[in-house]
Coordinates of C-alpha atoms and ligand atoms in Angstrom, one line a residue:
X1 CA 0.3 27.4 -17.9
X2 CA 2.6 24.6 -19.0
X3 CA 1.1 21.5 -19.2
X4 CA 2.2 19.3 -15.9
X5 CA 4.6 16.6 -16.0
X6 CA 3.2 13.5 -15.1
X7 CA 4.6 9.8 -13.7
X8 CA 2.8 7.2 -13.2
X9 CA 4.6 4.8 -10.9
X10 CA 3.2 0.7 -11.4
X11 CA 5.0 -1.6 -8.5
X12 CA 5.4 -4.9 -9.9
X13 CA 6.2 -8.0 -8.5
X14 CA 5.9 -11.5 -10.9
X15 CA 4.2 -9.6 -13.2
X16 CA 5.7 -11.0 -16.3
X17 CA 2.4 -12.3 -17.7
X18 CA 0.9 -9.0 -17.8
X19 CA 3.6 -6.7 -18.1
X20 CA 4.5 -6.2 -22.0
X21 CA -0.4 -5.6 -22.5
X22 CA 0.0 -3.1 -19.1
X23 CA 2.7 -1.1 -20.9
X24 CA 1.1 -1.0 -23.9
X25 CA -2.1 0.3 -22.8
X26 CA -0.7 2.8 -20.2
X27 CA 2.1 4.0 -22.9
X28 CA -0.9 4.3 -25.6
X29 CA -2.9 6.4 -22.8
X30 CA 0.0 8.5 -22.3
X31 CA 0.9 9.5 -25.6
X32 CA -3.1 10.7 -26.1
X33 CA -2.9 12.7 -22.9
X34 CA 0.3 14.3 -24.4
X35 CA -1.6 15.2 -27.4
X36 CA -4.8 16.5 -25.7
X37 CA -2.3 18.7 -23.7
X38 CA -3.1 17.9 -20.8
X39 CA 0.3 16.2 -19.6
X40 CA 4.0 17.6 -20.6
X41 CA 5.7 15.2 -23.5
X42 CA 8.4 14.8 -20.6
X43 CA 5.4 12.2 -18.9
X44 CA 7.2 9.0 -18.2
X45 CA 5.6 5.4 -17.0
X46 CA 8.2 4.2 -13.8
X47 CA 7.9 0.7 -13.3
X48 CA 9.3 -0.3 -9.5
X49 CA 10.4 -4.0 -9.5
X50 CA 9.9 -5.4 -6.1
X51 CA 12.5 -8.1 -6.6
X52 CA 10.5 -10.3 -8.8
X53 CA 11.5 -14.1 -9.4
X54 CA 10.5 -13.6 -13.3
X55 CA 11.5 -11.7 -16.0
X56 CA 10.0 -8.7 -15.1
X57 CA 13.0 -7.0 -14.6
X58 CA 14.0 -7.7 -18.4
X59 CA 11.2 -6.7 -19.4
X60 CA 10.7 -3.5 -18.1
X61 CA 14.3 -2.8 -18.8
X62 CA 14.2 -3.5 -22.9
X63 CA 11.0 -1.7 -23.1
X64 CA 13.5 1.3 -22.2
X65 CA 15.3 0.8 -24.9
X66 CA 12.6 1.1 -27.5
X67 CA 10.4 3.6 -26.0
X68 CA 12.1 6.7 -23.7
X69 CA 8.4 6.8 -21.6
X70 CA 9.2 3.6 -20.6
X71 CA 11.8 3.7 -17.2
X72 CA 12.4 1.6 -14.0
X73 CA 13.4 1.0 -10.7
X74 CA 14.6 -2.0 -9.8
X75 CA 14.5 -3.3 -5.9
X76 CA 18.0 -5.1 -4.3
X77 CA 14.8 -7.8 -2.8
X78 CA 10.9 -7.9 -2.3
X79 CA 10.2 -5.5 0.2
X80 CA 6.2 -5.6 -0.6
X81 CA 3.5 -3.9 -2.5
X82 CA 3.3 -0.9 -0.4
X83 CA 7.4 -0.2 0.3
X84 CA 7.5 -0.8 -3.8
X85 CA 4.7 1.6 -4.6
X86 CA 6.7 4.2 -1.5
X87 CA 9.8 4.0 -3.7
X88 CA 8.4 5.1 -7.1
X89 CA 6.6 7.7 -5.7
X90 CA 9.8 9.0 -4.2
X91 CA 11.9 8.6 -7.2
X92 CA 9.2 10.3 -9.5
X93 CA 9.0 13.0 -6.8
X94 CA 12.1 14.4 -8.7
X95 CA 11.0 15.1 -11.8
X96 CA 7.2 15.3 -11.9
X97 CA 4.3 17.6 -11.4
X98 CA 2.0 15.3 -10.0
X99 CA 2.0 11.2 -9.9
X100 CA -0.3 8.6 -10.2
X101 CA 0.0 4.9 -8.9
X102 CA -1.9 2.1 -10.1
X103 CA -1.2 -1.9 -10.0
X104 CA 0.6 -3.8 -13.0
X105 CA -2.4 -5.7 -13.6
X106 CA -4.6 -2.7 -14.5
X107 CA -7.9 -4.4 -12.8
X108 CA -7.9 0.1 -12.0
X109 CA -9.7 1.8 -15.1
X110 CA -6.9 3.6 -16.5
X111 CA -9.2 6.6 -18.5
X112 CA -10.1 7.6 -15.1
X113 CA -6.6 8.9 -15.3
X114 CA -7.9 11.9 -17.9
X115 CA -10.0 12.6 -14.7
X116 CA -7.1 12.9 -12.2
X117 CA -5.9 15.6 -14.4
X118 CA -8.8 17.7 -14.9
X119 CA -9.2 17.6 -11.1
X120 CA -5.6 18.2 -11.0
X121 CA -5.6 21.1 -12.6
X122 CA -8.6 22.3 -10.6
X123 CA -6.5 22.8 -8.0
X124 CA -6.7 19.6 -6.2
X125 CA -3.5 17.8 -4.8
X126 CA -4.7 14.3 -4.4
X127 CA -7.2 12.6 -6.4
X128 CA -8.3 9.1 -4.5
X129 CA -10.1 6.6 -7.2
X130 CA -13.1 5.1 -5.6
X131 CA -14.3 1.6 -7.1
X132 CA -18.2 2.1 -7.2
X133 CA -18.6 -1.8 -7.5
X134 CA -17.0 -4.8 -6.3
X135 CA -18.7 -7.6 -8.7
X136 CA -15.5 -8.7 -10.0
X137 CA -14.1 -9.6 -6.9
X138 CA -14.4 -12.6 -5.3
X139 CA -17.8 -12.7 -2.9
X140 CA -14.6 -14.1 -0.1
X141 CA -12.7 -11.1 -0.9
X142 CA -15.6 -8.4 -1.3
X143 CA -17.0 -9.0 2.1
X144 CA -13.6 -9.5 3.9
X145 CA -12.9 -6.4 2.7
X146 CA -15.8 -4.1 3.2
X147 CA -15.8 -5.8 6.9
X148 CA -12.4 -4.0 6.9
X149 CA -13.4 -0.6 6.1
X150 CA -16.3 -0.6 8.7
X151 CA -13.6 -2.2 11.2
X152 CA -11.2 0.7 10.7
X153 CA -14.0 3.2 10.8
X154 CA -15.0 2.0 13.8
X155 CA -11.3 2.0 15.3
X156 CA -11.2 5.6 14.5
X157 CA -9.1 5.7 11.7
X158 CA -10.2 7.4 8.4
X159 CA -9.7 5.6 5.2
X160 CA -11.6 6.6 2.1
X161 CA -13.8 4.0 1.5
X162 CA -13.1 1.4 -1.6
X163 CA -10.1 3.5 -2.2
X164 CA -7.0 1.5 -2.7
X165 CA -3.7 2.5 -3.8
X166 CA -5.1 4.0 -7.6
X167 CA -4.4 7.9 -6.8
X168 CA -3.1 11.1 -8.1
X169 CA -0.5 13.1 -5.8
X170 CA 0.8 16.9 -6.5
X171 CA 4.3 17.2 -6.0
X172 CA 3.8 19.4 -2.7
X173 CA 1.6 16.3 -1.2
X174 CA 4.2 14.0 -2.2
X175 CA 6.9 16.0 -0.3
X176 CA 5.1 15.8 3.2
X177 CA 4.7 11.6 2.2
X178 CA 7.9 11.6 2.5
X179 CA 8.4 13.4 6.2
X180 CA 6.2 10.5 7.5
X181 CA 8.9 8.2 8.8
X182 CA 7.3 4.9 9.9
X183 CA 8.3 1.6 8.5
X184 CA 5.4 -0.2 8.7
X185 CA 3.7 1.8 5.6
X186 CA -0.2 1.9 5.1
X187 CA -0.1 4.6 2.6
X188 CA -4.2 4.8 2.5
X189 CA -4.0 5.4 6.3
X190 CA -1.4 8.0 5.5
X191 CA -2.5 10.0 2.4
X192 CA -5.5 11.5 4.3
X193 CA -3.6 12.7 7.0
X194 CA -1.6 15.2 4.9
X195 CA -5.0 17.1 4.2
X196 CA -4.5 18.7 1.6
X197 CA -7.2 19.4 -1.2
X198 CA -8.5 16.0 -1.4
X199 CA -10.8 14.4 -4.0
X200 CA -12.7 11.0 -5.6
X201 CA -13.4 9.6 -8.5
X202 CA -15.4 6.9 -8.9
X203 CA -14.7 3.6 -11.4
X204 CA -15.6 -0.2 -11.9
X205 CA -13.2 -2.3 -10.8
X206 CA -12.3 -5.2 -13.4
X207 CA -10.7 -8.5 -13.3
X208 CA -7.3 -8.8 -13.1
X209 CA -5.6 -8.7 -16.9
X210 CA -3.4 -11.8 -16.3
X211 CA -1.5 -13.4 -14.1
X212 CA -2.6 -14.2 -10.1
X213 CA -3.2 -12.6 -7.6
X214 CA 0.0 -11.3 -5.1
X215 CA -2.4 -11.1 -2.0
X216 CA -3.7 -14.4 -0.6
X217 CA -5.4 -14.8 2.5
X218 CA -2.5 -14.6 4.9
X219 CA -1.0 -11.5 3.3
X220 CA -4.8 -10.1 3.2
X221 CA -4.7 -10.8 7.4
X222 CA -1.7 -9.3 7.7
X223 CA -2.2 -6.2 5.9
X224 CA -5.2 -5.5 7.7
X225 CA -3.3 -6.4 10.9
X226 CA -1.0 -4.0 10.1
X227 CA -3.0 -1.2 8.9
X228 CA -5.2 -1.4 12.4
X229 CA -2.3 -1.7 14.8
X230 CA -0.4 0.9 12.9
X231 CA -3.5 3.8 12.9
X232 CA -5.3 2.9 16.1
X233 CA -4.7 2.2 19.9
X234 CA -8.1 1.6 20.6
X235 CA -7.2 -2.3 20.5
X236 CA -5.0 -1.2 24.1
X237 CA -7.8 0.6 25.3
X238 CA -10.2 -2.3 25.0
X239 CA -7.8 -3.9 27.2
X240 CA -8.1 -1.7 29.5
X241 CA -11.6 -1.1 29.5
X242 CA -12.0 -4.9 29.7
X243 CA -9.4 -5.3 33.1
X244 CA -11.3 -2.5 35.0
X245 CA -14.7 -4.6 34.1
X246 CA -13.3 -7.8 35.5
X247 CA -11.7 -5.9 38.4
X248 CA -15.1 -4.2 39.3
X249 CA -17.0 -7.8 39.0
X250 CA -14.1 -9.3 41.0
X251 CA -15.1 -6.9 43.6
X252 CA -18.6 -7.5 43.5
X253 CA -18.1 -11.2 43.8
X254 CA -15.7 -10.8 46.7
X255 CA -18.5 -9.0 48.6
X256 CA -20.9 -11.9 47.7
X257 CA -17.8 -14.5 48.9
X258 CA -17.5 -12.9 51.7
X259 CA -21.3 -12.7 52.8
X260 CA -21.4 -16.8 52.2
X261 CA -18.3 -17.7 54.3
X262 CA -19.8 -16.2 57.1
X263 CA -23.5 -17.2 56.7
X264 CA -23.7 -19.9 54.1
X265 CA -21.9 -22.9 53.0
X266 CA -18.5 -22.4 50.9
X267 CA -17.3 -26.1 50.4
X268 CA -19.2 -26.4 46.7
X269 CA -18.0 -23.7 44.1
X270 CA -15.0 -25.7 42.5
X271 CA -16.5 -25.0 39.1
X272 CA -16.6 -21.3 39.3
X273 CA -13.0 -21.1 41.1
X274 CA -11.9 -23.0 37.9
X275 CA -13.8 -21.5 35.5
X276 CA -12.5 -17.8 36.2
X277 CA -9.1 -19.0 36.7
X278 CA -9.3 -20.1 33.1
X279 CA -11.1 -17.1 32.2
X280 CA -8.7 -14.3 33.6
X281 CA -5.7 -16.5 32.6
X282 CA -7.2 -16.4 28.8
X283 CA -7.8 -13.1 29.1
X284 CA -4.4 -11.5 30.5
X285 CA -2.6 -13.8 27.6
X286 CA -4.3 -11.8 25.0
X287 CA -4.2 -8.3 26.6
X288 CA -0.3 -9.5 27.1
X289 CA 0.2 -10.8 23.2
X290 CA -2.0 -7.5 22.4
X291 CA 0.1 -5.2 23.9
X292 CA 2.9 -7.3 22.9
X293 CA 2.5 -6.6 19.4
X294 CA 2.6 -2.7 19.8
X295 CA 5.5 -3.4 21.4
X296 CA 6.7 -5.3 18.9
X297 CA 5.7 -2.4 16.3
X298 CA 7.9 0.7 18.1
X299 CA 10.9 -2.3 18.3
X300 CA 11.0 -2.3 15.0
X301 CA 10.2 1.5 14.2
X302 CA 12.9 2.0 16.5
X303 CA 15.4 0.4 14.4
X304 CA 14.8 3.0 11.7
X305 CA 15.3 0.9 8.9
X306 CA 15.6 1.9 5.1
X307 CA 12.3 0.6 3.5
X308 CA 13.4 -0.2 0.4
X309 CA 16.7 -0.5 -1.8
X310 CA 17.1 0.8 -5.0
X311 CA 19.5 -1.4 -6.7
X312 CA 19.3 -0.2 -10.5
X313 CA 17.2 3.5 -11.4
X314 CA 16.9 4.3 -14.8
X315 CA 14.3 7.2 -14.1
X316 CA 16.6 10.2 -15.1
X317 CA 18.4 8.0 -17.8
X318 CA 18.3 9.4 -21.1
X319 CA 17.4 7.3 -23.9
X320 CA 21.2 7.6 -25.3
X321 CA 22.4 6.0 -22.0
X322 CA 19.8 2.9 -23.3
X323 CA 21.0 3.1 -26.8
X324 CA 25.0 2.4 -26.5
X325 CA 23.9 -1.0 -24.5
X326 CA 21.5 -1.6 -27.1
X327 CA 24.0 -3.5 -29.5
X328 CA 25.1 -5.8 -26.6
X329 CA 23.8 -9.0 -26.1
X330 CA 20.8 -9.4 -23.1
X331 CA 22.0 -10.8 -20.0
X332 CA 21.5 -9.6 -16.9
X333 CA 25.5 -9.1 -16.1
X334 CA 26.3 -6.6 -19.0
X335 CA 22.9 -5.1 -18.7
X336 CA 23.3 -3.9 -15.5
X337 CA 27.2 -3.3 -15.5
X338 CA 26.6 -0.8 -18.1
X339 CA 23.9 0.8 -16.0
X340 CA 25.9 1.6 -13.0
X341 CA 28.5 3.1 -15.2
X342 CA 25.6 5.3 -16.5
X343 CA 24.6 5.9 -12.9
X344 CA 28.1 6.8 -11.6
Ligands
LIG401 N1 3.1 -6.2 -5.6 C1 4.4 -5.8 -5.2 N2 5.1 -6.5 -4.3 C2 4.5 -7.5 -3.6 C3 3.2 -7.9 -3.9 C4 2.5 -7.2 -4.9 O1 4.9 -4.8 -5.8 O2 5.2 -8.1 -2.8 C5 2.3 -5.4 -6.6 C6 1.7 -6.3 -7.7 O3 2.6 -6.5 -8.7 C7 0.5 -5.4 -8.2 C8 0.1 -4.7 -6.9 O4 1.2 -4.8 -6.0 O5 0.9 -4.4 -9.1 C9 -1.1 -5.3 -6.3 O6 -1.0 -6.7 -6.2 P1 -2.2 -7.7 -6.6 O7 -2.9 -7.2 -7.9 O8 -1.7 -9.0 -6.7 O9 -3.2 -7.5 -5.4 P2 -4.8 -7.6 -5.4 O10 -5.3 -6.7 -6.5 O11 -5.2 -9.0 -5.7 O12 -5.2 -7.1 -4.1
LIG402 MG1 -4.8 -6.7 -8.4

């Protein structure tokens, strides 16, 4: 069998601190892999540029220019890690055998990737890479995380545990990724739902090489947020379940009400009468912002919106397309002018 063609797709955002040591130790991993035979010499590293502030761009761009492993995809705006990470995968679906993703700042052990292969050509179609230990993350970050799993787990969603975005896809299991339509993309949610011949391998997680982090607390929240409300309506049923409980104690109480107007005395009881108003009133505004928000969620799935847009692609640019630019002067206008002319 020939050996399979491999990409391995690295969304980027600000990552211009730790770019140029990422591509040297993915680019050195890559050309040992081609040697050992176990990837095609055809392997290339796509770098997706989610509309970074810094030179990222540049960087990725005259990396091209010396080294034809080296390609990119470069986002009109910031659409977010996981609409970044959807467009490599789809642009590498072209061309490759399998694909691998894993962050610019290579906190992922990148010789577990000699794994992914071997289980690749097992016969497997997606490889997930497990961290076995958190130690490196913050103790904040480790136990709001973990709390996450156990939440989703227990909303009925299945997630592979510790897994985050560091996997190998086959071709085929890249081509039903892209049937799922939704805009509001939580790829982990999604991956095990293809089912095909699925996989771990286990690493230790490391620090981050350079730079900061891109996920602080609020986009942490929000991610979650989204990753519950996207994979679970169990949050509506709890609403449910919670109105028939008040409705059954209302009706309990209104038998007990009843039986003291016409035996007892009914003039006390002001705090109770006030108390529940509060209560129910507190409690419909959350069932109604609850709901709300899946609401909000089909309003925008409804829309149908492109995820992502490719503004420059130098995937399936040969490396003579890089070399007559080469003599020009850098700057972003002539740089990409003579791209789209290559792209036309
Ligand atoms: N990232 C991205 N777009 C964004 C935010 C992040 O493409 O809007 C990339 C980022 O460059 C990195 C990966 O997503 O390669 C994960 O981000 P980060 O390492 O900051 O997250 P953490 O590891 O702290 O969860
Ligand atoms: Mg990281």
């Amino acid at each position: 069998m020939m050996e399979p063609n491999l990409t391995i797709v690295i969304p980027c955002y600000n990552e211009g601190a730790v770019l140029h040591e990422t591509m040297n130790q993915l680019d050195a991993l890559m050309k040992r892999l081609i040697e050992e035979k176990l990837i095609s010499n055809r392997s290339k590293l796509l770098f997706v540029d989610d509309g970074s502030k810094d030179d990222t761009w540049m960087i990725i761009y005259k990396a091209g220019l010396r080294n034809e492993r080296i390609r990119g995809v470069k986002l009109a705006r910031n659409v977010g890690h996981q609409r970044a990470l959807l467009a490599g995968l789809l642009t590498a679906r072209d061309r490759s055998d399998c694909v691998i993703s894993i962050d610019a700042d290579l906190q992922d052990d990148i010789e577990v990737i000699r794994e992914f292969l071997l289980k690749f050509t097992e016969g497997y179609e997606i490889v997930y890479g497990v961290r076995d230990n958190r130690e490196t993350d913050s103790f904040f970050k480790r136990n709001t995380a973990q709390g996450f799993y156990r939440l989703m787990e227990k909303l009925g969603v299945s997630l592979v545990y510790n897994h985050a975005d560091y996997r190998l896809m086959s071709k085929r299991a890249l081509d039903e990724l892209s049937k799922f339509e939704e805009v509001n993309l939580f790829l982990r949610g999604i991956v095990p739902l293809i089912g095909f011949k699925a996989t771990s391998v286990y690493y230790a997680r490391k620090e981050r090489l350079a730079g900061e982090s891109k996920y602080p607390l609020k986009k942490m929240v929000s991610f979650a947020f989204d990753g519950i409300t996207s994979f679970s309506i169990t949050p509506i049923r709890l609403v449910l379940f919670s109105g028939l409980i008040a409705f059954f104690i209302s009706l309990v109480f209104g038998v007990y009400f009843l039986w003291l107007k016409m035996y007892g005395s009914t003039v006390t009881g002001w705090t109770s009468l006030i108390t529940s108003i509060w209560l129910i009133g507190g409690l419909q505004l959350i069932a109604i912002g609850l709901i709300g928000e899946y609401i909000g969620k089909m309003y925008i799935e409804t829309k149908r919106r492109p995820k992502y847009v490719i503004d420059i692609n130098t995937y399936q640019l040969p490396q003579t397309a890089f070399q007559s630019t080469g003599s020009k002067r850098f700057n972003d206008e002539n740089l990409n002018m003579n791209l789209t002319q290559f792209q036309k």
